[in-house]
Amino acid sequence: DDGHDDGADCLDWQPIFDMFAHRRLPQMNEVQSVDFTTVCPEHSASSHWARIEMQEKQLAPSRIQIQLFPNKGRFEGTTENVTRLRLQLDGVITQRESVSIQLDSQELGECAWPTDGALTLRMSEGKWQAEASASLKLKGPHRCGWLKNGMNHRFVLVYGTNGSAAENEWSFNKARFDAEQWWYRGNGAVEVVADKDFRAAAYPDRGVVLYGNRVTNLAFDLLIQGSPVEAKPKQAVMGDKAVVRDDLAMLYTYPRADSDSASVVVVGGTGIKGMRLTDRVAYFTSGASFPDVLVFGPEMLKYGTGGLLVGGYFSEDWKVSGGDWVWNKTIK
């Protein structure tokens, strides 16, 4: 026995190629049943012709079990923790005037064949209904929130120069420190740019990390428009609430105004004390997870999570109302 030197048959062993041939992945139009679970649609949203686009409770398991009857042009199934679902029709079943849907024991009737070849279904007020493809401005697999997801798309670090001397110094040093962390932990290079030098058109569809707050960092107005959460001097704004303190740290992500895919991440606070608190947040550590928004004060240094003021997730349309929030009522 010459082992691995015993000719071509040893390298091209027929039984193993027979095994490969009988175990190929099915084509999409060969799949008639989907049973799929995900926790985060941005990380994993699709199984064959079905895609989970939005969850009722974000980052909790979402499951779909759907059966396709191709000759009838019919889908039947159940969902758990799903509010928006997309079914691919083109390339899966023969085109026809309409398809029939039954979800969670609800008959949707005949749904017209969509012009883009995929059917979007939404849960609204306890009922499923067919609708046009969801706007890219909404949360979805392309951009679903979660602080660290905002650092996708070749992110760039932008420090502020419009604050006090101490705030500007912190912002510059924090950006440099994060760049070196990313170099060491992620083996990656990231650009560090001053707000006064930043030009949005030079960094299209790229994630941006802004250091400071709306006043101290001049790039805020270029990149964040209409956000219900704001870091301002001496004020943390959360929808219709405003917490007046100069020592709060704020970390949050929000869609970049000029992009349908990239996000902005804010690392800052309501004053220099709050900004310096973010030095303790290890968002580049593997496995460390953060929601869309996190606000905390110096109490965190003594009480840990007991020092958090508020944290949670924006709604599907990036609003505070309809989102999922936890407030610490023991902190004023």
Tab-separated table of C-alpha atoms in Angstrom, residues 141-256:
chain	number	residue	atom	x	y	z
A	141	PRO	CA	-31.899	43.091	6.275
A	142	HIS	CA	-29.925	45.849	4.554
A	143	ARG	CA	-29.822	48.020	7.722
A	144	CYS	CA	-31.545	46.884	10.890
A	145	GLY	CA	-29.836	48.908	13.591
A	146	TRP	CA	-27.747	47.502	16.430
A	147	LEU	CA	-24.818	49.791	17.257
A	148	LYS	CA	-21.970	47.670	15.899
A	149	ASN	CA	-23.752	47.046	12.589
A	150	GLY	CA	-23.393	50.776	12.004
A	151	MET	CA	-19.654	50.204	11.686
A	152	ASN	CA	-20.075	48.172	8.517
A	153	HIS	CA	-19.411	49.474	4.995
A	154	ARG	CA	-15.764	50.564	5.360
A	155	PHE	CA	-16.446	52.964	8.215
A	156	VAL	CA	-14.538	56.197	8.730
A	157	LEU	CA	-13.904	58.035	12.021
A	158	VAL	CA	-14.777	61.749	12.192
A	159	TYR	CA	-13.719	63.773	15.225
A	160	GLY	CA	-15.168	67.103	16.289
A	161	THR	CA	-13.386	70.453	16.298
A	162	ASN	CA	-16.234	72.796	17.296
A	163	GLY	CA	-16.357	72.183	21.042
A	164	SER	CA	-14.324	73.392	23.975
A	165	ALA	CA	-10.591	72.759	24.040
A	166	ALA	CA	-11.130	69.744	26.308
A	167	GLU	CA	-13.937	68.337	24.122
A	168	ASN	CA	-11.907	68.753	20.938
A	169	GLU	CA	-8.871	67.125	22.510
A	170	TRP	CA	-10.945	64.179	23.746
A	171	SER	CA	-12.601	63.735	20.348
A	172	PHE	CA	-9.300	63.684	18.471
A	173	ASN	CA	-7.623	61.327	20.923
A	174	LYS	CA	-10.629	58.998	21.079
A	175	ALA	CA	-10.755	58.708	17.287
A	176	ARG	CA	-7.035	57.930	17.132
A	177	PHE	CA	-7.370	55.404	19.950
A	178	ASP	CA	-10.258	53.654	18.188
A	179	ALA	CA	-8.291	53.567	14.937
A	180	GLU	CA	-5.398	51.868	16.719
A	181	GLN	CA	-7.784	49.466	18.442
A	182	TRP	CA	-9.242	48.513	15.068
A	183	TRP	CA	-5.739	48.036	13.698
A	184	TYR	CA	-4.796	45.743	16.576
A	185	ARG	CA	-8.070	43.848	17.077
A	186	GLY	CA	-9.422	43.787	13.536
A	187	ASN	CA	-6.186	43.940	11.540
A	188	GLY	CA	-7.744	46.791	9.589
A	189	ALA	CA	-6.949	50.365	8.648
A	190	VAL	CA	-9.540	53.089	9.167
A	191	GLU	CA	-9.378	56.732	8.145
A	192	VAL	CA	-9.490	59.467	10.792
A	193	VAL	CA	-10.880	62.777	9.513
A	194	ALA	CA	-11.647	66.141	11.133
A	195	ASP	CA	-15.267	67.289	10.862
A	196	LYS	CA	-14.246	70.485	9.062
A	197	ASP	CA	-12.434	68.409	6.424
A	198	PHE	CA	-15.116	65.754	5.993
A	199	ARG	CA	-16.952	65.759	2.658
A	200	ALA	CA	-19.860	63.333	2.451
A	201	ALA	CA	-19.493	62.937	-1.317
A	202	ALA	CA	-15.940	61.671	-0.837
A	203	TYR	CA	-17.194	58.773	1.311
A	204	PRO	CA	-20.418	57.583	-0.369
A	205	ASP	CA	-22.348	54.735	1.261
A	206	ARG	CA	-19.738	54.297	3.971
A	207	GLY	CA	-20.392	53.943	7.672
A	208	VAL	CA	-19.324	56.943	9.748
A	209	VAL	CA	-18.485	57.190	13.446
A	210	LEU	CA	-19.015	60.705	14.824
A	211	TYR	CA	-17.342	61.741	18.078
A	212	GLY	CA	-18.926	64.409	20.267
A	213	ASN	CA	-22.427	65.844	19.893
A	214	ARG	CA	-24.473	67.912	17.479
A	215	VAL	CA	-22.719	71.143	18.445
A	216	THR	CA	-19.145	69.944	18.921
A	217	ASN	CA	-19.020	67.917	15.674
A	218	LEU	CA	-19.808	69.813	12.473
A	219	ALA	CA	-20.474	66.627	10.473
A	220	PHE	CA	-23.724	65.898	12.341
A	221	ASP	CA	-25.778	68.161	10.083
A	222	LEU	CA	-24.349	66.499	6.971
A	223	LEU	CA	-25.127	62.940	8.008
A	224	ILE	CA	-27.963	62.813	10.550
A	225	GLN	CA	-31.334	64.348	9.712
A	226	GLY	CA	-34.577	63.904	11.619
A	227	SER	CA	-33.202	61.671	14.353
A	228	PRO	CA	-35.499	61.529	17.415
A	229	VAL	CA	-32.433	60.796	19.550
A	230	GLU	CA	-29.886	63.563	19.893
A	231	ALA	CA	-26.725	64.207	21.861
A	232	LYS	CA	-26.615	67.930	22.622
A	233	PRO	CA	-24.683	70.047	25.115
A	234	LYS	CA	-26.219	69.451	28.573
A	235	GLN	CA	-29.160	67.579	27.037
A	236	ALA	CA	-29.930	64.016	25.971
A	237	VAL	CA	-32.999	63.986	23.728
A	238	MET	CA	-35.087	60.801	23.448
A	239	GLY	CA	-38.165	61.505	21.345
A	240	ASP	CA	-40.419	63.782	23.373
A	241	LYS	CA	-38.216	63.448	26.465
A	242	ALA	CA	-35.130	65.473	27.265
A	243	VAL	CA	-32.798	64.681	30.163
A	244	VAL	CA	-30.889	67.782	31.249
A	245	ARG	CA	-27.448	66.754	32.491
A	246	ASP	CA	-23.908	67.554	31.402
A	247	ASP	CA	-22.383	64.201	32.380
A	248	LEU	CA	-24.239	61.675	30.212
A	249	ALA	CA	-22.552	59.378	27.718
A	250	MET	CA	-24.508	58.578	24.564
A	251	LEU	CA	-23.935	55.897	21.974
A	252	TYR	CA	-26.448	55.402	19.181
A	253	THR	CA	-26.791	54.504	15.526
A	254	TYR	CA	-29.048	56.069	12.912
A	255	PRO	CA	-29.332	55.839	9.105
A	256	ARG	CA	-26.939	57.994	7.156
